[in-house]
Coordinates of C-alpha atoms and ligand atoms in Angstrom, one line a residue:
X910 CA -37.5 16.8 25.3
X911 CA -35.2 14.5 27.2
X912 CA -33.7 11.9 25.2
X913 CA -31.8 10.0 27.7
X914 CA -30.9 9.7 31.4
X915 CA -27.4 10.6 32.5
X916 CA -24.9 8.3 30.9
X917 CA -21.7 6.9 32.5
X918 CA -18.9 7.2 30.2
X919 CA -15.8 4.9 30.2
X920 CA -12.8 5.8 28.0
X921 CA -12.3 3.3 25.3
X922 CA -8.8 2.0 24.6
X923 CA -7.5 2.4 21.0
X924 CA -4.6 2.1 18.9
X925 CA -3.3 5.0 16.7
X926 CA -3.4 4.9 12.9
X927 CA -0.5 6.5 11.0
X928 CA -2.4 8.0 8.1
X929 CA -4.7 10.5 9.4
X930 CA -3.0 13.5 7.9
X931 CA -5.7 16.0 6.6
X932 CA -5.1 17.1 2.9
X933 CA -6.2 20.1 1.0
X934 CA -9.6 19.9 2.7
X935 CA -9.9 17.6 5.7
X936 CA -9.2 13.8 5.9
X937 CA -10.5 11.8 2.9
X938 CA -10.4 8.1 2.6
X939 CA -12.5 5.5 1.0
X940 CA -15.6 4.5 3.0
X941 CA -14.1 1.0 3.7
X942 CA -11.0 2.7 5.2
X943 CA -13.2 4.8 7.4
X944 CA -15.2 1.8 8.5
X945 CA -12.2 0.3 10.1
X946 CA -12.8 -0.2 13.8
X947 CA -12.1 3.1 15.6
X948 CA -10.9 5.0 12.5
X949 CA -13.5 7.8 12.7
X950 CA -13.4 7.7 16.6
X951 CA -9.7 8.3 16.7
X952 CA -9.8 11.2 14.4
X953 CA -12.7 12.9 16.0
X954 CA -11.1 12.4 19.5
X955 CA -7.9 13.9 18.0
X956 CA -9.8 17.0 16.9
X957 CA -11.5 17.2 20.3
X958 CA -8.1 16.8 22.2
X959 CA -6.8 19.8 20.0
X960 CA -9.9 21.9 21.1
X961 CA -9.3 21.5 24.8
X962 CA -10.1 23.4 26.9
X963 CA -12.5 25.5 24.9
X964 CA -14.4 22.3 24.0
X965 CA -16.0 22.1 27.4
X966 CA -19.3 23.8 27.4
X967 CA -19.0 24.8 23.8
X968 CA -21.4 24.8 20.8
X969 CA -20.6 22.8 17.7
X970 CA -22.3 22.7 14.2
X971 CA -22.5 19.3 12.6
X972 CA -23.7 18.1 9.2
X973 CA -22.5 16.4 6.0
X974 CA -23.3 16.0 2.4
X975 CA -25.5 13.0 2.9
X976 CA -23.2 10.5 1.4
X977 CA -23.0 6.9 2.4
X978 CA -21.8 6.5 6.0
X979 CA -23.0 10.1 6.8
X980 CA -25.8 9.1 9.2
X981 CA -23.7 6.4 11.1
X982 CA -20.9 8.8 11.6
X983 CA -23.2 11.7 12.7
X984 CA -24.4 9.1 15.5
X985 CA -20.9 8.5 16.5
X986 CA -19.8 12.1 16.6
X987 CA -22.9 13.1 18.7
X988 CA -22.1 10.4 21.2
X989 CA -18.4 11.4 21.4
X990 CA -19.3 15.2 21.7
X991 CA -21.5 14.4 24.6
X992 CA -18.8 12.3 26.4
X993 CA -16.3 15.1 25.7
X994 CA -18.3 17.8 27.4
X995 CA -19.7 19.7 24.4
X996 CA -22.8 21.7 25.6
X997 CA -24.6 21.9 22.4
X998 CA -24.6 20.6 18.8
X999 CA -26.6 22.4 16.0
X1000 CA -27.3 19.6 13.6
X1001 CA -28.8 19.9 10.2
X1002 CA -32.0 17.8 9.8
X1003 CA -31.2 14.2 8.8
X1004 CA -27.5 15.1 9.4
X1005 CA -27.4 17.2 6.3
X1006 CA -25.7 20.5 5.8
X1007 CA -24.0 21.9 2.7
X1008 CA -20.5 23.1 3.5
X1009 CA -21.4 26.8 3.0
X1010 CA -24.6 26.5 5.0
X1011 CA -22.5 24.9 7.9
X1012 CA -19.9 27.7 7.7
X1013 CA -22.8 30.2 7.9
X1014 CA -24.3 28.4 11.0
X1015 CA -20.9 28.4 12.7
X1016 CA -20.7 32.1 12.3
X1017 CA -24.4 33.0 13.0
X1018 CA -24.4 31.0 16.3
X1019 CA -20.9 32.0 17.3
X1020 CA -20.1 28.4 17.7
X1021 CA -16.7 27.2 18.6
X1022 CA -16.6 25.4 15.3
X1023 CA -18.2 22.7 13.2
X1024 CA -17.5 19.2 11.8
X1025 CA -18.4 18.7 8.2
X1026 CA -18.7 15.2 6.9
X1027 CA -17.8 15.1 3.2
X1028 CA -15.4 14.0 0.5
X1029 CA -16.9 16.9 -1.6
X1030 CA -16.4 16.2 -5.3
X1031 CA -15.1 12.7 -4.8
X1032 CA -17.6 9.7 -5.7
X1033 CA -19.8 8.4 -2.9
X1034 CA -21.5 5.2 -2.2
X1035 CA -20.5 2.2 -0.4
X1036 CA -17.3 1.9 -2.5
X1037 CA -16.7 5.6 -2.7
X1038 CA -15.1 8.1 -0.6
X1039 CA -15.9 9.6 2.8
X1040 CA -14.3 12.6 4.5
X1041 CA -14.3 14.7 7.6
X1042 CA -13.1 18.2 8.4
X1043 CA -13.1 20.7 11.2
X1044 CA -14.1 24.4 10.6
X1045 CA -13.0 27.0 13.2
X1046 CA -15.0 29.7 14.8
X1047 CA -14.8 32.1 11.8
X1048 CA -16.6 29.3 9.8
X1049 CA -13.7 28.4 7.8
X1050 CA -11.6 25.3 7.4
X1051 CA -9.0 24.9 10.1
X1052 CA -5.7 26.4 9.2
X1053 CA -2.6 24.1 8.8
X1054 CA -1.2 24.6 12.3
X1055 CA -4.5 23.1 13.6
X1056 CA -4.7 20.3 11.2
X1057 CA -0.9 19.4 11.8
X1058 CA -1.7 19.2 15.5
X1059 CA -4.7 16.9 14.9
X1060 CA -2.4 14.7 12.8
X1061 CA 0.3 14.6 15.6
X1062 CA -2.5 13.9 18.1
X1063 CA -3.8 11.0 15.9
X1064 CA -0.4 9.4 15.9
X1065 CA -0.3 9.2 19.8
X1066 CA -4.0 8.7 20.7
X1067 CA -4.6 5.9 23.2
X1068 CA -8.3 6.4 24.3
X1069 CA -11.4 8.2 23.1
X1070 CA -14.7 9.1 24.9
X1071 CA -18.1 8.1 23.8
X1072 CA -21.5 7.9 25.3
X1073 CA -23.0 4.5 25.4
X1074 CA -26.3 5.2 23.7
X1075 CA -27.5 4.2 20.2
X1076 CA -30.0 5.5 17.8
X1077 CA -30.3 9.3 18.4
X1078 CA -33.1 10.6 16.3
X1079 CA -31.8 12.8 13.4
X1080 CA -34.9 13.6 11.3
X1081 CA -37.3 15.6 13.6
X1082 CA -36.8 19.3 14.1
X1083 CA -36.5 20.3 17.7
X1084 CA -34.3 20.3 20.7
X1085 CA -33.2 17.1 22.4
X1086 CA -31.0 16.4 25.3
X1087 CA -28.3 13.7 25.2
X1088 CA -27.0 13.4 28.8
X1089 CA -26.0 17.1 29.5
X1090 CA -25.7 18.0 25.9
X1091 CA -28.3 19.7 23.8
X1092 CA -29.0 18.7 20.3
X1093 CA -30.8 21.3 18.2
X1094 CA -31.9 19.8 15.0
X1095 CA -32.7 22.6 12.4
X1096 CA -33.8 22.9 8.9
X1097 CA -30.8 22.5 6.8
X1098 CA -31.9 25.2 4.2
X1099 CA -33.7 28.1 6.1
X1100 CA -30.8 30.0 7.6
X1101 CA -28.8 29.7 4.4
X1102 CA -31.8 30.8 2.3
X1103 CA -32.3 33.8 4.6
X1104 CA -28.6 34.8 4.2
X1105 CA -28.8 34.7 0.4
X1106 CA -32.0 37.0 0.5
X1107 CA -29.9 39.4 2.5
X1108 CA -27.1 39.5 -0.2
X1109 CA -29.0 39.5 -3.5
X1110 CA -31.8 41.4 -5.3
X1111 CA -34.4 38.6 -5.0
X1112 CA -37.3 40.6 -6.7
X1113 CA -35.2 41.5 -9.7
X1114 CA -33.9 37.9 -10.1
X1115 CA -37.5 36.7 -9.8
X1116 CA -38.4 39.1 -12.6
X1117 CA -35.8 37.8 -14.8
X1118 CA -36.6 34.1 -14.1
X1119 CA -40.3 34.8 -14.6
X1120 CA -39.7 36.4 -17.9
X1121 CA -41.3 34.1 -20.6
X1122 CA -38.0 33.9 -22.7
X1123 CA -35.8 33.0 -19.8
X1124 CA -35.1 29.5 -18.6
X1125 CA -32.6 28.0 -16.4
X1126 CA -31.3 24.4 -15.4
X1127 CA -29.5 23.7 -12.2
X1128 CA -27.9 20.2 -11.8
X1129 CA -27.6 19.2 -8.2
X1130 CA -25.8 16.1 -9.3
X1131 CA -27.9 13.9 -6.6
X1132 CA -25.9 15.6 -3.9
X1133 CA -26.4 18.1 -1.1
X1134 CA -27.6 21.2 -3.1
X1135 CA -30.8 19.5 -4.3
X1136 CA -33.0 20.7 -1.4
X1137 CA -31.2 24.1 -1.3
X1138 CA -31.6 24.8 -5.0
X1139 CA -35.3 23.6 -5.1
X1140 CA -36.2 25.9 -2.2
X1141 CA -34.3 29.0 -3.5
X1142 CA -34.4 28.7 -7.2
X1143 CA -37.8 27.1 -7.8
X1144 CA -39.9 27.9 -4.6
X1145 CA -38.5 31.4 -3.7
X1146 CA -37.4 32.6 -7.1
X1147 CA -40.1 31.0 -9.2
X1148 CA -38.0 29.0 -11.5
X1149 CA -40.3 26.3 -13.2
X1150 CA -40.6 23.1 -11.4
X1151 CA -38.0 20.7 -12.8
X1152 CA -35.5 23.5 -13.4
X1153 CA -33.5 21.7 -10.8
X1154 CA -32.4 18.4 -12.2
X1155 CA -31.0 15.5 -10.2
X1156 CA -32.3 17.2 -7.2
X1157 CA -32.6 14.4 -4.9
X1158 CA -29.8 13.9 -2.3
X1159 CA -28.8 10.2 -2.7
X1160 CA -26.3 8.4 -0.5
X1161 CA -24.4 7.2 -3.6
X1162 CA -25.1 10.4 -5.6
X1163 CA -26.9 8.2 -8.2
X1164 CA -23.7 6.4 -8.9
X1165 CA -22.2 9.5 -10.6
X1166 CA -19.2 11.5 -9.6
X1167 CA -20.5 14.8 -8.1
X1168 CA -17.9 16.9 -9.7
X1169 CA -19.5 19.9 -11.7
X1170 CA -17.2 20.1 -14.7
X1171 CA -17.9 19.4 -18.4
X1172 CA -17.0 15.8 -18.0
X1173 CA -19.1 14.8 -14.9
X1174 CA -22.0 17.1 -15.3
X1175 CA -23.0 15.4 -18.5
X1176 CA -26.8 15.8 -18.2
X1177 CA -26.5 19.5 -17.7
X1178 CA -23.9 19.9 -20.6
X1179 CA -26.2 18.0 -23.0
X1180 CA -29.1 20.3 -22.2
X1181 CA -26.9 23.4 -22.6
X1182 CA -25.7 22.4 -26.0
X1183 CA -29.1 20.9 -27.0
X1184 CA -30.1 21.6 -30.7
X1185 CA -28.2 24.6 -31.5
X1186 CA -30.3 25.3 -34.6
X1187 CA -33.6 25.6 -32.7
X1188 CA -32.0 27.3 -29.8
X1189 CA -33.8 25.2 -27.2
X1190 CA -31.1 25.2 -24.6
X1191 CA -31.8 27.0 -21.3
X1192 CA -30.4 30.6 -21.1
X1193 CA -28.4 29.7 -17.9
X1194 CA -27.1 26.6 -16.6
X1195 CA -25.2 25.6 -13.4
X1196 CA -24.1 22.7 -11.3
X1197 CA -22.8 22.2 -7.9
X1198 CA -20.8 19.4 -6.2
X1199 CA -21.2 16.8 -3.5
X1200 CA -21.1 19.3 -0.6
X1201 CA -22.4 22.4 -2.3
X1202 CA -19.3 24.5 -2.4
X1203 CA -18.4 24.3 -6.0
X1204 CA -20.1 25.7 -9.1
X1205 CA -20.1 25.5 -12.7
X1206 CA -21.6 28.3 -14.8
X1207 CA -22.9 27.9 -18.4
X1208 CA -24.9 29.9 -20.8
X1209 CA -26.8 28.6 -23.9
X1210 CA -24.0 26.8 -26.0
X1211 CA -21.4 28.4 -23.7
X1212 CA -19.1 27.4 -20.9
X1213 CA -17.6 29.9 -18.4
X1214 CA -14.3 28.9 -17.0
X1215 CA -14.2 29.3 -13.3
X1216 CA -11.3 31.7 -13.5
X1217 CA -13.2 34.0 -15.8
X1218 CA -16.3 33.7 -13.6
X1219 CA -14.3 35.0 -10.7
X1220 CA -13.1 37.9 -12.7
X1221 CA -16.6 38.6 -14.1
X1222 CA -18.3 38.5 -10.8
X1223 CA -15.6 40.9 -9.5
X1224 CA -16.0 43.3 -12.3
X1225 CA -19.9 43.4 -12.0
X1226 CA -19.9 43.0 -8.2
X1227 CA -21.3 46.6 -7.8
X1228 CA -24.6 45.4 -9.4
X1229 CA -25.2 43.1 -6.5
X1230 CA -26.6 44.7 -3.4
X1231 CA -24.2 43.2 -0.9
X1232 CA -21.3 44.5 -2.8
X1233 CA -22.6 47.7 -4.3
X1234 CA -20.2 49.7 -2.0
X1235 CA -17.2 48.0 -3.8
X1236 CA -14.7 45.3 -3.0
X1237 CA -11.7 45.5 -0.6
X1238 CA -9.6 43.1 -2.5
X1239 CA -9.7 39.9 -4.5
X1240 CA -8.0 36.5 -3.7
X1241 CA -7.3 33.7 -6.0
X1242 CA -5.4 30.5 -5.6
X1243 CA -1.9 30.4 -7.3
X1244 CA -3.0 28.0 -10.2
X1245 CA -6.1 30.1 -10.8
X1246 CA -5.8 32.3 -14.0
X1247 CA -4.8 36.0 -13.5
X1248 CA -7.9 37.3 -15.1
X1249 CA -9.2 38.4 -11.7
X1250 CA -5.9 40.4 -11.1
X1251 CA -6.7 42.5 -14.1
X1252 CA -10.0 43.5 -12.6
X1253 CA -8.5 44.2 -9.4
X1254 CA -6.0 46.4 -11.1
X1255 CA -8.6 48.3 -12.8
X1256 CA -10.7 48.7 -9.7
X1257 CA -7.6 49.9 -7.8
X1258 CA -7.9 47.2 -5.2
X1259 CA -5.3 44.7 -4.0
X1260 CA -5.1 41.1 -5.4
X1261 CA -3.7 38.1 -3.4
X1262 CA -2.3 34.9 -4.6
X1263 CA -2.6 32.0 -2.1
X1264 CA -1.9 28.3 -2.2
X1265 CA -4.6 25.9 -3.2
X1266 CA -7.3 25.3 -0.6
X1267 CA -9.9 27.5 0.8
X1268 CA -8.2 27.6 4.3
X1269 CA -5.8 30.1 2.9
X1270 CA -8.5 32.7 2.3
X1271 CA -9.6 32.8 5.8
X1272 CA -7.1 35.3 7.3
X1273 CA -7.5 37.6 4.2
X1274 CA -11.2 37.6 4.7
X1275 CA -11.1 38.0 8.5
X1276 CA -8.6 40.9 8.1
X1277 CA -10.9 42.7 5.6
X1278 CA -8.3 42.5 3.0
X1279 CA -10.5 40.8 0.4
X1280 CA -14.3 40.6 -0.3
X1281 CA -14.2 38.0 -3.1
X1282 CA -12.0 34.9 -3.7
X1283 CA -11.8 32.0 -6.0
X1284 CA -10.1 28.9 -7.3
X1285 CA -9.9 27.5 -10.8
X1286 CA -11.3 24.3 -9.4
X1287 CA -14.9 25.6 -9.8
X1288 CA -14.8 27.4 -6.4
X1289 CA -16.0 31.1 -5.8
X1290 CA -16.9 32.7 -2.7
X1291 CA -17.0 35.9 -0.6
X1292 CA -16.8 37.3 2.9
X1293 CA -20.4 36.1 3.5
X1294 CA -19.2 32.8 4.7
X1295 CA -15.6 31.3 5.0
X1296 CA -16.2 28.5 2.5
X1297 CA -16.6 28.5 -1.3
X1298 CA -20.3 28.6 -2.1
X1299 CA -21.9 27.0 -5.1
X1300 CA -25.5 28.5 -5.0
X1301 CA -24.1 31.9 -4.0
X1302 CA -22.0 32.0 -7.2
X1303 CA -25.3 31.0 -9.2
X1304 CA -27.2 33.8 -7.6
X1305 CA -24.2 36.2 -8.3
X1306 CA -24.7 35.4 -12.0
X1307 CA -28.5 35.5 -12.0
X1308 CA -28.2 39.0 -10.3
X1309 CA -25.7 40.2 -12.8
X1310 CA -27.8 38.8 -15.7
X1311 CA -31.0 40.4 -14.4
X1312 CA -29.2 43.8 -14.1
X1313 CA -27.5 43.6 -17.4
X1314 CA -30.2 42.1 -19.5
X1315 CA -27.6 40.3 -21.7
X1316 CA -26.7 36.7 -22.3
X1317 CA -24.1 34.8 -20.4
X1318 CA -21.9 34.7 -23.5
X1319 CA -22.3 38.4 -24.4
X1320 CA -21.3 39.3 -20.9
X1321 CA -18.2 37.0 -21.1
X1322 CA -17.2 38.3 -24.6
X1323 CA -17.5 42.0 -23.5
X1324 CA -15.3 41.1 -20.5
X1325 CA -12.6 39.6 -22.7
X1326 CA -12.9 42.6 -25.1
X1327 CA -12.3 44.9 -22.2
X1328 CA -9.6 43.0 -20.2
X1329 CA -8.2 40.6 -22.8
X1330 CA -8.7 36.8 -22.5
X1331 CA -6.9 34.4 -20.2
X1332 CA -7.0 31.1 -22.1
X1333 CA -6.9 28.3 -19.4
X1334 CA -7.0 24.8 -18.8
X1335 CA -6.2 22.1 -16.3
X1336 CA -5.1 18.6 -17.1
X1337 CA -5.4 15.9 -14.4
X1338 CA -3.6 12.6 -14.5
X1339 CA -5.5 10.6 -11.9
X1340 CA -4.6 7.6 -10.0
X1341 CA -1.0 7.2 -10.9
X1342 CA 1.5 5.3 -8.7
X1343 CA 2.8 7.7 -6.0
X1344 CA 6.3 6.7 -6.8
X1345 CA 6.1 7.8 -10.4
X1346 CA 4.5 11.2 -9.3
X1347 CA 7.2 11.7 -6.6
X1348 CA 10.1 10.9 -9.2
X1349 CA 8.7 13.3 -11.7
X1350 CA 8.6 16.1 -9.0
X1351 CA 12.0 15.2 -7.9
X1352 CA 13.5 15.6 -11.2
X1353 CA 11.5 18.6 -12.1
X1354 CA 12.5 20.3 -8.9
X1355 CA 16.2 19.4 -9.4
X1356 CA 16.1 21.2 -12.8
X1357 CA 14.4 24.3 -11.8
X1358 CA 17.5 26.3 -11.1
X1359 CA 18.6 25.8 -14.7
X1360 CA 15.4 26.8 -16.4
X1361 CA 15.4 30.7 -16.0
X1362 CA 16.3 32.3 -19.2
X1363 CA 15.6 29.2 -21.4
X1364 CA 13.5 29.6 -24.4
X1365 CA 10.6 27.3 -25.4
X1366 CA 8.3 28.0 -28.4
X1367 CA 9.4 31.6 -28.5
X1368 CA 8.8 32.2 -24.8
X1369 CA 11.5 32.9 -22.2
X1370 CA 11.1 31.5 -18.7
X1371 CA 11.3 34.4 -16.2
X1372 CA 10.8 32.4 -13.1
X1373 CA 11.0 28.6 -12.3
X1374 CA 10.3 27.9 -8.6
X1375 CA 8.3 25.9 -6.0
X1376 CA 5.6 28.3 -4.7
X1377 CA 5.9 29.3 -1.0
X1378 CA 3.3 31.6 0.6
X1379 CA 3.8 33.7 3.6
X1380 CA 0.3 34.7 5.1
X1381 CA 0.4 38.6 5.3
X1382 CA -1.8 38.4 8.4
X1383 CA -0.2 35.9 10.7
X1384 CA 3.1 35.5 8.8
X1385 CA 2.9 31.7 8.7
X1386 CA 4.7 30.2 5.8
X1387 CA 3.6 27.3 3.5
X1388 CA 6.2 25.7 1.4
X1389 CA 6.0 23.3 -1.5
X1390 CA 2.6 24.6 -2.9
X1391 CA 3.2 23.8 -6.6
X1392 CA 6.0 24.2 -9.3
X1393 CA 5.6 27.4 -11.2
X1394 CA 7.0 28.0 -14.7
X1395 CA 6.4 31.7 -15.6
X1396 CA 7.1 33.1 -19.1
X1397 CA 7.9 36.6 -20.3
X1398 CA 4.5 37.0 -22.0
X1399 CA 2.6 36.2 -18.9
X1400 CA 1.9 32.6 -19.9
X1401 CA 2.3 30.1 -17.1
X1402 CA 2.6 26.2 -16.5
X1403 CA 1.9 25.0 -13.0
X1404 CA 2.6 21.5 -11.7
X1405 CA 0.8 20.3 -8.5
X1406 CA -0.1 17.1 -6.8
X1407 CA -3.6 16.8 -5.5
X1408 CA -4.3 16.8 -1.9
X1409 CA -7.9 15.3 -1.9
X1410 CA -7.6 12.1 -3.7
X1411 CA -7.7 8.6 -2.0
X1412 CA -6.0 6.4 -4.3
X1413 CA -2.4 6.7 -5.7
X1414 CA -1.4 10.3 -6.8
X1415 CA -3.1 12.8 -9.0
X1416 CA -0.9 15.1 -11.0
X1417 CA -2.4 18.5 -12.0
X1418 CA -1.0 20.6 -14.9
X1419 CA -2.4 24.0 -15.3
X1420 CA -1.9 26.1 -18.4
X1421 CA -2.7 29.8 -18.9
X1422 CA -1.8 32.2 -21.8
X1423 CA -3.1 35.7 -22.1
X1424 CA -4.2 37.3 -25.4
X1425 CA -5.2 40.9 -25.7
X1426 CA -6.4 41.0 -29.3
X1427 CA -10.0 40.5 -29.5
X1428 CA -9.6 39.1 -33.1
X1429 CA -8.0 36.0 -31.3
X1430 CA -10.8 35.4 -28.6
X1431 CA -12.3 32.6 -30.5
X1432 CA -9.6 30.0 -30.5
X1433 CA -10.2 26.5 -29.3
X1434 CA -8.8 26.5 -25.7
X1435 CA -6.6 23.3 -26.1
X1436 CA -5.2 24.7 -29.5
X1437 CA -4.5 28.1 -28.0
X1438 CA -2.4 26.3 -25.3
X1439 CA -0.9 23.6 -27.4
X1440 CA 2.6 24.9 -27.4
X1441 CA 2.5 25.2 -23.6
X1442 CA 1.2 21.7 -23.3
X1443 CA 4.2 20.6 -25.4
X1444 CA 6.6 22.6 -23.3
X1445 CA 5.2 21.0 -20.1
X1446 CA 6.0 17.6 -21.7
X1447 CA 9.6 18.6 -22.5
X1448 CA 10.1 19.9 -19.0
X1449 CA 8.6 17.1 -17.0
X1450 CA 8.3 14.0 -19.2
X1451 CA 4.8 13.5 -18.1
X1452 CA 4.2 10.6 -20.5
X1453 CA 7.3 8.9 -19.5
X1454 CA 6.5 9.1 -15.7
X1455 CA 2.8 8.3 -15.9
X1456 CA 2.7 6.0 -18.8
X1457 CA -0.4 8.0 -20.0
X1458 CA -0.5 9.8 -23.3
X1459 CA -3.7 11.6 -22.3
X1460 CA -4.9 13.3 -19.2
X1461 CA -7.8 11.5 -17.6
X1462 CA -9.7 14.7 -17.1
X1463 CA -9.5 18.1 -18.9
X1464 CA -11.1 21.1 -17.4
Ligands
VG1_443 C1 -8.9 20.3 -5.1 C2 -9.0 21.6 -5.8 C3 -8.8 22.8 -4.8 C4 -10.0 22.7 -3.7 C5 -9.9 21.4 -3.1 C6 -11.2 21.1 -2.3 O1 -7.7 20.1 -4.3 O2 -7.9 21.6 -6.7 O3 -8.7 24.0 -5.5 O4 -9.9 23.7 -2.8 O5 -10.0 20.3 -4.1 O6 -12.4 21.3 -3.0 P1 -6.6 19.2 -4.8 O7 -5.5 19.2 -3.7 O8 -7.1 17.8 -5.2 O9 -6.1 19.9 -6.1 V1 -13.8 20.4 -2.5 O10 -15.1 21.1 -3.3 O11 -13.3 18.9 -3.0 O12 -13.7 20.6 -0.8
CO444 CO1 -16.7 20.7 -2.4

């Protein structure tokens, strides 16, 4: 169907912004910030300028997590894509695509790349956050050299190109033509569901789910995974209707914070800890975030830490059809616990430690060095796409549960018994003044060289440094990726500043301690880590710099 006649495009003059530097995962700002005149346009044009000359005649994938300002932004980007010579845009219906689904579509259609509109786990709504990121042709987040180039471009931009047409339809499936550009509106879920069928043993999972004694609950947090989970878990795998809770994709995520952790996925957590005496909690619980790339896994009355989840999926991957031939290697971000390394060691495969952010796994996956990867921040994924993938992780667990016929808790406890337990926790101090955060790091950094060999609570520091990473594939180097304090017994304290927040600074402290002895696998996590938490305070004076006696979020 022809949507419009040829359109005359006049370049629009603009002034650069100085703050369009992408963070850990794209450019994230408040909605109000994005609504400034030309703010979105400048950033999109900066991306397009960095893609020339391949952009001309290319195919792009476009979609977002449905948060407030998604639809308006999609309209702008379509008009700009047309004016910049893009040949075709593959668009999720209604402008919706989960991040892993977008990654898959880029790969499947051999697109030049994709634009994903999301601030992920950040709150949505009129007064919430918005975000935009570019993914390259492998389906993964653009690497740093590209995002650095976009930032440079954004500081010098003087004009952008946009077709002068309004109100492109986004909701009806089919092919449209906007000037010379094709827009293909596709079902947001179909291709992704098909990919999942190709990876997992759906009949076996269906059998588990249909078993009268098994029940599950998936909390979509009013974000993008609602339609995906309803289709895959309820319609395709036969979970009872209502197993997916908060399954509508609302622009403000129902006013909640779509971050799947014990604090924000409260509805799910309440169900999973419901009346322990009667045992009425579902056997399996999970949640995903705003854009569908994160996952939280729970059993009845039991929480699985993301670091353990990665290790357990790795140790049991041979039970899943897609991975039955074995894994090539495992990647984890530096602050993620070392539990997965132990599995890699036992399997005789390499493990890689990367900086925080999925973009660092791309080269390792493309170069066939790793099959699985994960982050402590509720992200797990594999070589099936180039993003972390929330529902994929859920299906991994369901496939493993179906094969092993045990409860989530039993599987985790057996894993600890075999490998030992890595007690792990992250403490976040959110929205602190940037100056306080920078001062804390300046002093900590200055003291690093004096720390080696010093003893705290019977542990000796063996390494105190600021993590630098050299990509083994392209040799690119990323500095300043977090302060690491490593102890002689394998314990670690990591200090990092968040790169996804939109207000002030967020300080993250990560604690890890390994205990082999199975008799000590029942300690309360914060108690098990207490002496490390105390040491961190001595090393960095967190209370002094933040003025806060408690973290805002503990995961
Ligand atoms: C956080 C997490 C990081 C994750 C990133 C994007 O980054 O710590 O592991 O990759 O969010 O996830 P930071 O810089 O705030 O610590 V998502 O689901 O928000 O795209
Ligand atoms: Co996310």
